[in-house]
Amino acid sequence: MTTKIDEVTSMFMRLPLMLILAIALACIVGATVIAQEGGGPRVPQRPPAGGCPSISREFWPCAKAKAAAFNPPRNPDGTPNMNGAWNPFTANGSQNIEDFAGSQFLGPQVTLIVDPPDGKVPYLPQWANQRQDNWDHYIDPLGSCYITGVPRQTFAPRGIAIIQGPKVFAMAGEFAHQYRVIPTDNSPHIGDSIRLLMGDSRGHWESNTLVVDTTNLTDSTWLSISGHFHSDALHVTERFTLVDANTILYETTLTDPKVFRQPWTMAMPIIRFEQGHEVLEEPCFETDRDLPVMLQDHKIWTGLPRQ
Amino acid sequence: MRLAAAALSVFIACPVSAQTTAARDAALPRAWDGKPDLNGVWQTLSTADWDLQDHSARLGVPAGQGVVEGNEIPYKPGMFATKQENFSKQATEDTESKCWLLGVPRTMYAPYPFQIVQSPAYIAVLGEYAHTTRHIFMNSEHPPGPLEYFMGDSRGRWEGDTLVVDVKYFTDNTWFDRAGNFHSADLHVVERYTLVTPDHIRYEATIEDPQVFTRPWKISLMLYRRREPNVRVLEYECYTYDLQEQARRGELGPK
């Protein structure tokens, strides 16, 4: 019998890591046209979002200007209505977050980082080689069926469902059944000693923007397949703003004094899936078959190595 | 004193049941669309996750009054033996022992809190155990099968003030409880959620599976709203802990 579980897991969970990545690339890039520009790197040419170029560094100022002039559809309590199924299509399933020409295993990527302007993660010097080491020696925690953490949930494969209720904003992801519930009731964070893969998120509305503050995170999650990482001191601020009824400007600033020289910011469009799209169940650990294969040449990530 | 006497006379004059019903309905919190507001963190106090039926205590298991109407699960001939065999292997073979998604209805009476986030078109049930995510799509049809989901395909509708959810397209990978009660992939569950006070949901589920049971049967239990200040659903990422321990001991991956 052909089943959803069989199709998805045979695609993503039962194959060697590199093959998975190659297939993920093919699936996630999907409608994206890969254009060859002269002899340079292959750069994904993605359609505009919300009337703005979708490349992060161009989308960011354009979308901010458009959002400032947009009066969004609203929930009965007056908050902007973002209910629905959403696709962070420029993030390429979180394969990479910096400029990347593409390789045998990972697709090309235009950096999602808008600050600093060089589009690179500002690691402290002592961590300069860690991302490469992660790629060479460790399985992406998502590959061993960990949930994404924050902010990676927002730009993980397969998109997210946003559900809004009175004083609550929730994001349910399809990939590995992960979710976040974000109270918007001015409640405080939980005690600092409770650590959660998805952290503790508290939100509030600033005009038409949902601002989410996330703490209580761990160092067990990554930011991309390519191995970008953080410590348990990570503090994430996210901003969700409607640019038009079908486009969200998503901005996230990461602060982590153990690992980063300075706070840095990613920005990207999240676009509404077509009418009727349903975010469904995608089990991961339950039907995992490929971990033994991946473990032949990669290790389980157990948190940031001590230095 | 006079006020109390007046109140008493009103109380006596009205039929008691009518009065309490009216008072109850007026007190129910309402969502934006006027439906009963199920938003919040809920949890069972039943022992159904250990055993759906009446059971005495044993080491590590609290005694419990069952949640099955009539206390009988109508297994077809030969099927009860499978349940007994399951029980003998539950330490390793139970769904929860494997850290897999628990399915429906078990997620609703497993001893972990879950949060309901409700909108008119879509209701999410978000559980602490393994980040269980249930998507309930309102006023829509099941897609054409065949399909298999651990949590089934949930389609909801409101019948008056009761949320009715029709769930099918399951796997045969999940059990109903640690006692080994089980089903096939043909399981069909109809759930009814009725907010009876602002802090209590009466949860009923009719369970149908002609491969395993001679007739449909029903469970009924109460879900309690968690009222602690700033309470939230945390995480029980079941399968990660052992993996991390093995990795730290150097038992996984290349040397």
Coordinates of C-alpha atoms in Angstrom, one line a residue:
Chain A
M1 CA 0.0 0.0 0.0
T2 CA 1.3 3.4 -0.9
T3 CA 1.1 5.7 2.1
K4 CA 2.1 9.2 3.1
I5 CA 4.5 7.7 5.6
D6 CA 6.1 5.5 3.1
E7 CA 6.5 8.1 0.5
V8 CA 7.9 10.7 2.8
T9 CA 10.1 8.6 4.9
S10 CA 11.4 6.5 2.1
M11 CA 12.4 9.8 0.6
F12 CA 14.0 11.4 3.6
M13 CA 14.6 8.8 6.3
R14 CA 15.7 5.6 4.8
L15 CA 18.5 6.7 2.6
P16 CA 22.2 7.6 3.2
L17 CA 22.7 11.1 4.3
M18 CA 24.2 12.4 1.1
L19 CA 21.5 11.0 -1.0
I20 CA 18.9 12.5 1.3
L21 CA 20.5 15.9 1.0
A22 CA 20.6 15.6 -2.8
I23 CA 16.9 14.6 -2.9
A24 CA 16.0 17.3 -0.4
L25 CA 17.7 19.8 -2.6
A26 CA 15.7 18.6 -5.6
C27 CA 12.4 18.7 -3.7
I28 CA 12.9 21.9 -1.8
V29 CA 14.3 24.0 -4.6
G30 CA 11.3 22.7 -6.6
A31 CA 9.9 25.5 -8.6
T32 CA 13.1 27.5 -8.3
V33 CA 14.9 28.2 -11.5
I34 CA 18.6 27.7 -11.2
A35 CA 20.2 30.2 -13.6
Q36 CA 23.8 30.0 -14.7
E37 CA 25.3 33.5 -14.6
G38 CA 28.3 33.6 -16.8
G39 CA 31.0 31.5 -15.3
G40 CA 30.0 32.4 -11.7
P41 CA 28.1 30.4 -9.1
R42 CA 24.7 29.0 -9.9
V43 CA 22.3 31.4 -8.2
P44 CA 18.7 30.5 -7.5
Q45 CA 16.4 33.0 -9.3
R46 CA 13.3 33.0 -7.2
P47 CA 10.0 34.8 -8.0
P48 CA 9.3 38.1 -6.2
A49 CA 7.4 38.1 -2.9
G50 CA 4.9 40.7 -1.9
G51 CA 6.0 42.8 -4.9
C52 CA 9.6 42.8 -3.7
P53 CA 12.7 40.9 -5.0
S54 CA 12.9 37.8 -2.8
I55 CA 16.6 37.9 -2.2
S56 CA 17.0 38.8 1.5
R57 CA 19.1 41.9 1.2
E58 CA 16.7 43.4 -1.4
F59 CA 13.5 42.0 0.1
W60 CA 14.3 43.5 3.6
P61 CA 14.1 47.2 2.9
C62 CA 11.5 46.9 0.2
A63 CA 9.2 44.7 2.4
K64 CA 9.6 47.0 5.4
A65 CA 8.5 50.0 3.3
K66 CA 5.5 48.1 1.9
A67 CA 4.4 46.7 5.3
A68 CA 4.4 50.2 6.7
A69 CA 1.8 51.2 4.2
F70 CA -0.3 48.0 4.5
N71 CA -3.5 47.7 6.6
P72 CA -3.6 43.9 7.1
P73 CA -6.7 41.8 7.5
R74 CA -7.5 41.4 11.2
N75 CA -8.7 39.0 13.8
P76 CA -11.6 39.9 16.0
D77 CA -9.2 41.3 18.7
G78 CA -7.7 43.6 16.1
T79 CA -4.4 41.7 15.7
P80 CA -3.2 41.1 12.1
N81 CA -4.6 37.8 10.8
M82 CA -1.9 35.4 9.8
N83 CA -3.8 32.2 10.1
G84 CA -3.0 29.7 7.4
A85 CA -0.2 27.5 5.8
W86 CA 3.0 29.3 5.0
N87 CA 6.1 28.5 3.0
P88 CA 9.6 30.1 3.7
F89 CA 10.6 29.4 0.1
T90 CA 13.9 31.3 -0.1
A91 CA 15.4 29.4 2.8
N92 CA 15.8 26.2 0.8
G93 CA 14.7 24.0 3.6
S94 CA 17.4 25.5 5.9
Q95 CA 20.2 23.9 3.9
N96 CA 22.4 26.9 4.3
I97 CA 22.0 30.5 5.5
E98 CA 25.0 32.2 4.0
D99 CA 26.0 32.7 0.3
F100 CA 26.8 29.3 -1.1
A101 CA 27.6 28.3 -4.7
G102 CA 26.1 24.8 -4.3
S103 CA 27.9 21.5 -4.1
Q104 CA 27.3 17.9 -4.7
F105 CA 25.2 17.7 -1.6
L106 CA 23.7 21.1 -0.9
G107 CA 21.9 23.6 -3.1
P108 CA 23.0 27.1 -3.9
Q109 CA 21.9 29.7 -1.5
V110 CA 21.9 33.5 -1.4
T111 CA 22.6 34.6 2.1
L112 CA 19.6 35.2 4.4
I113 CA 21.7 37.4 6.6
V114 CA 21.0 41.1 6.2
D115 CA 23.1 42.3 9.1
P116 CA 26.1 42.3 9.2
P117 CA 26.1 43.5 5.6
D118 CA 28.7 40.9 4.5
G119 CA 26.0 38.3 4.9
K120 CA 28.1 36.0 7.1
V121 CA 27.5 34.6 10.6
P122 CA 29.8 36.7 12.9
Y123 CA 31.4 33.8 14.8
L124 CA 34.0 34.6 17.5
P125 CA 37.5 33.7 16.3
Q126 CA 37.7 30.6 18.4
W127 CA 34.7 29.1 16.6
A128 CA 35.8 30.0 13.1
N129 CA 36.3 26.3 12.1
Q130 CA 33.4 24.8 14.0
R131 CA 30.8 24.9 11.2
Q132 CA 33.1 23.1 8.8
D133 CA 33.9 20.6 11.5
N134 CA 30.2 20.1 12.1
W135 CA 29.6 19.4 8.4
D136 CA 32.5 17.0 8.2
H137 CA 31.9 15.0 11.3
Y138 CA 28.4 15.4 12.7
I139 CA 24.9 14.5 11.6
D140 CA 22.6 17.5 11.4
P141 CA 20.4 17.1 14.5
L142 CA 17.4 17.2 12.1
G143 CA 18.9 14.1 10.4
S144 CA 18.7 12.2 13.7
C145 CA 15.1 13.5 14.0
Y146 CA 15.7 16.2 16.6
I147 CA 13.3 19.0 16.3
T148 CA 14.6 22.2 14.7
G149 CA 14.9 24.6 17.6
V150 CA 14.3 28.4 17.1
P151 CA 14.5 30.2 14.7
R152 CA 15.1 27.2 12.4
Q153 CA 11.5 26.1 12.8
T154 CA 10.3 29.0 10.7
F155 CA 12.4 28.1 7.7
A156 CA 12.6 24.3 8.0
P157 CA 11.4 22.1 5.2
R158 CA 7.7 21.8 4.3
G159 CA 6.4 25.0 5.9
I160 CA 4.4 25.9 8.9
A161 CA 0.8 26.4 9.9
I162 CA 0.0 29.5 11.9
I163 CA -3.0 29.4 14.2
Q164 CA -4.1 32.4 16.2
G165 CA -6.4 32.5 19.2
P166 CA -7.0 35.0 22.0
K167 CA -3.6 36.0 23.3
V168 CA -1.9 33.0 21.7
F169 CA 0.0 32.6 18.4
A170 CA 1.0 29.0 17.5
M171 CA 3.2 27.6 14.7
A172 CA 2.9 24.0 13.8
G173 CA 5.5 22.5 11.5
E174 CA 5.0 19.6 9.2
F175 CA 8.6 18.3 9.4
A176 CA 9.1 16.0 12.4
H177 CA 5.9 17.2 14.1
Q178 CA 7.3 20.2 15.9
Y179 CA 5.5 23.2 17.1
R180 CA 5.7 26.4 19.1
V181 CA 3.0 28.0 21.2
I182 CA 3.7 31.7 21.8
P183 CA 1.7 33.4 24.5
T184 CA 0.9 37.1 23.7
D185 CA -0.4 37.8 27.2
N186 CA 2.6 39.6 28.7
S187 CA 3.4 36.5 30.7
P188 CA 7.1 36.1 31.8
H189 CA 9.5 33.5 30.6
I190 CA 9.8 30.3 32.6
G191 CA 12.7 29.6 35.0
D192 CA 16.1 29.8 33.4
S193 CA 17.1 26.3 34.5
I194 CA 14.4 24.7 32.3
R195 CA 16.0 24.1 28.9
L196 CA 13.9 23.3 25.8
L197 CA 14.9 22.4 22.3
M198 CA 12.2 24.9 21.1
G199 CA 12.9 27.4 23.9
D200 CA 10.4 29.5 25.7
S201 CA 8.8 32.1 23.4
R202 CA 6.8 35.1 24.5
G203 CA 5.2 37.5 22.0
H204 CA 3.7 40.9 21.9
W205 CA 2.3 43.1 19.2
E206 CA 4.1 46.3 18.2
S207 CA 1.6 48.0 15.9
N208 CA 1.1 45.4 13.1
T209 CA 4.3 43.4 14.0
L210 CA 4.4 40.3 16.2
V211 CA 7.6 40.5 18.2
V212 CA 8.7 37.1 19.7
D213 CA 11.3 36.8 22.4
T214 CA 12.8 33.3 22.8
T215 CA 15.1 32.1 25.6
N216 CA 15.7 28.8 27.5
L217 CA 17.3 27.3 24.4
T218 CA 19.9 24.5 24.3
D219 CA 23.0 23.9 22.2
S220 CA 21.5 20.7 20.8
T221 CA 20.1 22.3 17.7
W222 CA 21.7 23.8 14.6
L223 CA 20.6 26.6 12.3
S224 CA 21.2 24.8 9.0
I225 CA 22.1 21.4 7.4
S226 CA 25.5 23.0 6.6
G227 CA 26.3 23.1 10.3
H228 CA 25.7 26.6 11.5
F229 CA 25.4 26.4 15.3
H230 CA 24.8 28.3 18.6
S231 CA 25.2 27.8 22.3
D232 CA 22.7 27.5 25.1
A233 CA 23.1 31.3 25.6
L234 CA 21.2 31.9 22.4
H235 CA 18.6 34.6 22.6
V236 CA 16.3 35.0 19.6
T237 CA 14.1 37.9 18.7
E238 CA 11.7 37.5 15.8
R239 CA 9.5 39.9 14.0
F240 CA 6.5 38.8 11.8
T241 CA 4.9 41.5 9.7
L242 CA 2.4 41.1 6.9
V243 CA 3.6 42.8 3.7
D244 CA 0.4 41.9 1.9
A245 CA -2.3 39.3 2.7
N246 CA -0.1 36.5 1.3
T247 CA 3.4 37.6 2.3
I248 CA 5.1 37.8 5.7
L249 CA 8.3 39.7 6.3
Y250 CA 10.1 37.5 8.7
E251 CA 13.1 39.0 10.6
T252 CA 15.1 37.3 13.3
T253 CA 18.0 38.5 15.3
L254 CA 20.3 36.1 17.1
T255 CA 22.3 37.1 20.2
D256 CA 24.7 34.6 21.7
P257 CA 27.8 36.1 23.4
K258 CA 29.4 32.6 23.8
V259 CA 29.6 32.1 20.1
F260 CA 28.9 35.3 18.1
R261 CA 30.9 38.6 18.1
Q262 CA 27.7 40.6 17.7
P263 CA 23.9 40.1 17.3
W264 CA 23.1 39.3 13.7
T265 CA 19.9 39.3 11.7
M266 CA 18.2 37.2 9.0
A267 CA 15.3 38.5 6.9
M268 CA 13.2 36.5 4.4
P269 CA 9.8 36.3 2.8
I270 CA 7.3 33.7 4.0
I271 CA 4.5 33.2 1.4
R272 CA 1.1 31.7 1.8
F273 CA 0.7 28.3 0.3
E274 CA -2.0 27.9 -2.3
Q275 CA -5.6 27.8 -1.1
G276 CA -6.4 24.5 0.5
H277 CA -2.8 23.5 1.3
E278 CA -2.8 21.5 4.5
V279 CA 0.2 21.1 6.8
L280 CA 0.2 17.4 7.5
E281 CA 1.9 14.8 9.7
E282 CA 5.5 13.9 8.9
P283 CA 6.9 11.4 11.5
C284 CA 10.6 11.2 11.7
F285 CA 12.0 9.1 14.5
E286 CA 9.0 6.7 14.3
T287 CA 10.0 5.5 10.8
D288 CA 13.7 6.3 10.8
R289 CA 15.8 3.7 9.0
D290 CA 18.9 5.5 7.9
L291 CA 20.5 6.5 11.2
P292 CA 22.8 3.5 11.2
V293 CA 23.9 4.3 7.7
M294 CA 24.6 8.0 8.6
L295 CA 26.5 6.8 11.8
Q296 CA 29.0 5.0 9.6
D297 CA 30.9 8.2 9.0
H298 CA 29.2 10.9 11.1
K299 CA 28.6 11.4 14.8
I300 CA 25.6 12.4 16.9
W301 CA 25.7 16.0 17.9
T302 CA 25.6 16.2 21.6
G303 CA 26.0 20.0 22.0
L304 CA 28.7 22.5 21.5
P305 CA 32.2 20.9 22.1
R306 CA 34.1 22.3 25.0
Q307 CA 37.1 24.5 24.2
Chain B
M1 CA -31.2 38.7 54.6
R2 CA -34.1 39.7 52.5
L3 CA -31.9 39.3 49.4
A4 CA -30.9 35.8 50.5
A5 CA -34.6 34.9 51.0
A6 CA -35.5 36.2 47.6
A7 CA -32.7 34.2 46.0
L8 CA -33.8 31.1 47.8
S9 CA -37.4 31.6 46.6
V10 CA -36.1 31.9 43.0
F11 CA -34.0 28.8 43.5
I12 CA -37.0 26.8 44.8
A13 CA -39.3 28.1 42.1
C14 CA -37.1 26.9 39.2
P15 CA -36.5 23.3 38.4
V16 CA -33.1 22.6 39.6
S17 CA -31.8 21.0 36.4
A18 CA -32.9 23.8 34.2
Q19 CA -31.4 26.4 36.4
T20 CA -28.0 24.7 36.6
T21 CA -27.9 24.1 32.8
A22 CA -28.7 27.7 32.0
A23 CA -26.1 28.9 34.5
R24 CA -23.5 26.6 33.1
D25 CA -24.0 27.6 29.5
A26 CA -23.9 31.3 30.3
A27 CA -20.6 30.7 32.1
L28 CA -18.9 28.9 29.3
P29 CA -16.1 30.9 27.7
R30 CA -16.6 31.6 24.0
A31 CA -14.0 31.8 21.2
W32 CA -14.0 34.5 18.6
D33 CA -16.6 32.7 16.4
G34 CA -18.9 32.0 19.4
K35 CA -18.0 28.4 19.8
P36 CA -17.0 27.1 23.2
D37 CA -13.4 28.2 23.8
L38 CA -11.2 25.2 24.2
N39 CA -8.0 27.2 24.0
G40 CA -5.7 26.3 26.9
V41 CA -3.6 23.6 28.5
W42 CA -5.4 20.4 29.3
Q43 CA -4.5 17.1 30.9
T44 CA -6.2 13.9 32.1
L45 CA -6.2 12.7 35.7
S46 CA -7.3 9.2 34.6
T47 CA -5.0 6.2 34.6
A48 CA -6.2 5.2 31.1
D49 CA -2.7 5.3 29.7
W50 CA -1.7 2.4 31.9
D51 CA -5.0 0.5 31.2
L52 CA -8.2 1.6 29.6
Q53 CA -10.1 -0.8 31.9
D54 CA -10.5 -1.2 35.6
H55 CA -7.2 -2.3 37.1
S56 CA -5.6 -2.9 40.5
A57 CA -2.3 -1.3 41.4
R58 CA 1.0 -3.0 40.7
L59 CA 4.6 -1.8 41.0
G60 CA 4.8 1.5 39.2
V61 CA 1.2 1.5 38.1
P62 CA -1.6 3.3 40.1
A63 CA -4.9 1.5 40.4
G64 CA -7.6 3.0 38.3
Q65 CA -11.2 3.0 37.4
G66 CA -11.5 2.3 33.7
V67 CA -12.8 4.7 31.1
V68 CA -14.5 2.1 28.8
E69 CA -18.3 2.2 28.9
G70 CA -19.3 -1.2 30.4
N71 CA -15.6 -1.9 31.1
E72 CA -15.6 -4.4 28.2
I73 CA -13.4 -4.2 25.1
P74 CA -15.2 -6.4 22.6
Y75 CA -12.3 -8.3 20.9
K76 CA -13.1 -10.7 18.2
P77 CA -12.2 -14.4 18.8
G78 CA -8.4 -14.8 19.0
M79 CA -7.7 -11.1 19.3
F80 CA -7.7 -11.0 23.1
A81 CA -4.7 -13.4 23.0
T82 CA -2.8 -10.8 21.0
K83 CA -3.6 -8.2 23.7
Q84 CA -2.2 -10.5 26.3
E85 CA 0.9 -11.2 24.3
N86 CA 1.3 -7.4 23.8
F87 CA 1.1 -6.9 27.5
S88 CA 3.9 -9.5 28.1
K89 CA 6.2 -7.4 25.8
Q90 CA 5.0 -3.9 26.8
A91 CA 8.4 -2.9 28.4
T92 CA 9.9 -2.8 24.9
E93 CA 7.0 -3.0 22.4
D94 CA 4.5 -0.5 23.7
T95 CA 4.2 2.6 21.6
E96 CA 5.3 4.8 24.5
S97 CA 8.3 2.5 25.3
K98 CA 9.4 3.1 21.7
C99 CA 8.9 6.8 22.0
W100 CA 6.6 6.9 18.9
L101 CA 3.7 9.1 18.5
L102 CA 0.8 7.7 20.5
G103 CA -2.0 8.0 18.0
V104 CA -5.6 8.9 18.8
P105 CA -7.3 8.7 21.2
R106 CA -4.3 7.8 23.4
T107 CA -2.6 11.2 23.0
M108 CA -5.7 12.7 24.7
Y109 CA -5.4 10.5 27.9
A110 CA -1.6 10.0 28.1
P111 CA -0.3 11.5 31.3
Y112 CA 1.2 14.6 29.6
P113 CA -0.4 18.1 29.2
F114 CA -1.4 19.3 25.7
Q115 CA -2.4 22.7 24.4
I116 CA -5.4 23.3 22.2
V117 CA -5.2 26.3 19.9
Q118 CA -8.5 27.0 18.2
S119 CA -9.5 28.9 15.1
P120 CA -12.7 28.5 13.0
A121 CA -11.0 26.6 10.2
Y122 CA -8.3 24.7 12.0
I123 CA -7.7 23.4 15.6
A124 CA -4.3 22.3 16.7
V125 CA -3.6 19.9 19.6
L126 CA 0.0 20.3 20.7
G127 CA 1.3 17.7 23.1
E128 CA 4.2 17.7 25.5
Y129 CA 5.0 14.0 24.7
A130 CA 7.4 14.0 21.7
H131 CA 6.1 17.3 20.4
T132 CA 2.9 15.6 19.3
T133 CA 1.1 17.7 16.7
R134 CA -2.5 17.0 15.8
H135 CA -4.0 19.0 13.0
I136 CA -7.8 19.1 13.1
F137 CA -9.2 20.5 9.9
M138 CA -12.7 21.9 10.3
N139 CA -15.7 21.4 8.0
S140 CA -13.8 19.4 5.4
E141 CA -13.8 15.9 4.1
H142 CA -11.2 13.2 4.5
P143 CA -9.0 13.1 1.4
P144 CA -9.2 9.9 -0.7
G145 CA -7.0 7.2 0.7
P146 CA -5.2 5.0 1.1
L147 CA -3.2 7.0 3.7
E148 CA -1.5 6.2 7.0
Y149 CA -0.7 8.6 9.8
F150 CA 0.3 7.8 13.3
M151 CA -2.2 10.5 14.4
G152 CA -4.8 9.7 11.7
D153 CA -6.5 12.3 9.5
S154 CA -8.7 14.5 11.7
R155 CA -11.8 16.3 10.3
G156 CA -13.8 18.3 12.8
R157 CA -17.2 20.0 13.0
W158 CA -19.3 21.6 15.7
E159 CA -22.6 19.9 16.7
G160 CA -24.1 22.6 18.8
D161 CA -21.5 23.2 21.5
T162 CA -19.8 19.9 21.0
L163 CA -16.7 19.5 18.9
V164 CA -17.0 16.3 16.9
V165 CA -13.8 15.0 15.2
D166 CA -13.8 12.1 12.8
V167 CA -10.4 10.4 12.6
K168 CA -9.3 7.6 10.2
Y169 CA -6.2 6.6 8.2
F170 CA -4.2 5.2 11.0
T171 CA -1.2 2.9 11.2
D172 CA -1.3 -0.4 13.1
N173 CA 1.9 0.8 15.0
T174 CA 0.2 2.3 18.0
W175 CA -1.5 0.7 21.0
F176 CA -4.3 2.2 23.1
D177 CA -2.5 1.7 26.4
R178 CA 0.5 0.1 28.2
A179 CA -1.8 -2.9 28.9
G180 CA -1.5 -3.9 25.2
N181 CA -4.9 -3.0 24.0
F182 CA -4.5 -2.5 20.2
H183 CA -6.1 -1.9 16.9
S184 CA -5.5 -2.3 13.2
A185 CA -4.9 0.3 10.5
D186 CA -8.7 0.2 9.9
L187 CA -9.3 2.0 13.2
H188 CA -11.9 4.7 13.0
V189 CA -12.4 7.1 15.9
V190 CA -15.2 9.6 16.5
E191 CA -14.3 12.0 19.3
R192 CA -16.6 14.4 21.1
Y193 CA -15.3 17.3 23.1
T194 CA -17.8 19.0 25.3
L195 CA -16.9 21.9 27.5
V196 CA -19.0 21.3 30.7
T197 CA -17.4 24.1 32.8
P198 CA -14.8 26.6 31.9
D199 CA -12.2 24.2 33.2
H200 CA -13.5 20.7 32.3
I201 CA -13.9 19.0 28.9
R202 CA -15.9 15.8 28.8
Y203 CA -14.0 13.7 26.2
E204 CA -15.7 10.8 24.6
A205 CA -14.4 8.6 21.8
T206 CA -16.2 5.9 19.9
I207 CA -13.8 3.3 18.6
E208 CA -14.5 1.1 15.6
D209 CA -12.3 -1.4 14.0
P210 CA -14.0 -4.4 12.4
Q211 CA -10.7 -6.3 12.0
V212 CA -10.2 -6.4 15.8
F213 CA -13.5 -5.7 17.5
T214 CA -17.0 -7.3 17.2
R215 CA -18.7 -3.9 17.7
P216 CA -17.9 -0.2 18.2
W217 CA -17.1 0.7 21.8
K218 CA -16.8 3.9 23.7
I219 CA -14.5 5.6 26.2
S220 CA -15.4 8.6 28.3
L221 CA -13.2 10.7 30.6
M222 CA -12.6 14.2 31.8
L223 CA -9.9 16.6 30.7
Y224 CA -8.9 19.2 33.3
R225 CA -7.6 22.7 32.5
R226 CA -4.2 23.3 34.0
R227 CA -4.7 26.4 36.1
E228 CA -1.2 27.0 37.6
P229 CA 0.1 30.5 37.0
N230 CA 2.1 30.8 33.8
V231 CA 1.7 27.0 33.2
R232 CA 2.8 25.9 29.7
V233 CA 3.4 22.7 27.9
L234 CA 7.1 21.8 28.1
E235 CA 9.0 19.1 26.2
Y236 CA 9.4 15.4 26.6
E237 CA 11.6 14.5 23.6
C238 CA 11.5 10.9 24.6
Y239 CA 13.8 9.4 22.0
T240 CA 16.6 12.0 22.3
Y241 CA 17.7 11.2 25.8
D242 CA 19.0 7.6 25.2
L243 CA 20.6 8.6 21.9
Q244 CA 22.5 11.4 23.6
E245 CA 23.7 9.1 26.4
Q246 CA 24.9 6.5 24.0
A247 CA 26.6 9.1 21.9
R248 CA 28.3 10.6 25.0
R249 CA 29.5 7.2 25.9
G250 CA 31.1 6.9 22.5
E251 CA 28.8 4.0 21.5
L252 CA 27.5 5.6 18.3
G253 CA 29.2 6.7 15.1
P254 CA 32.8 6.3 13.8
K255 CA 35.5 6.0 16.4

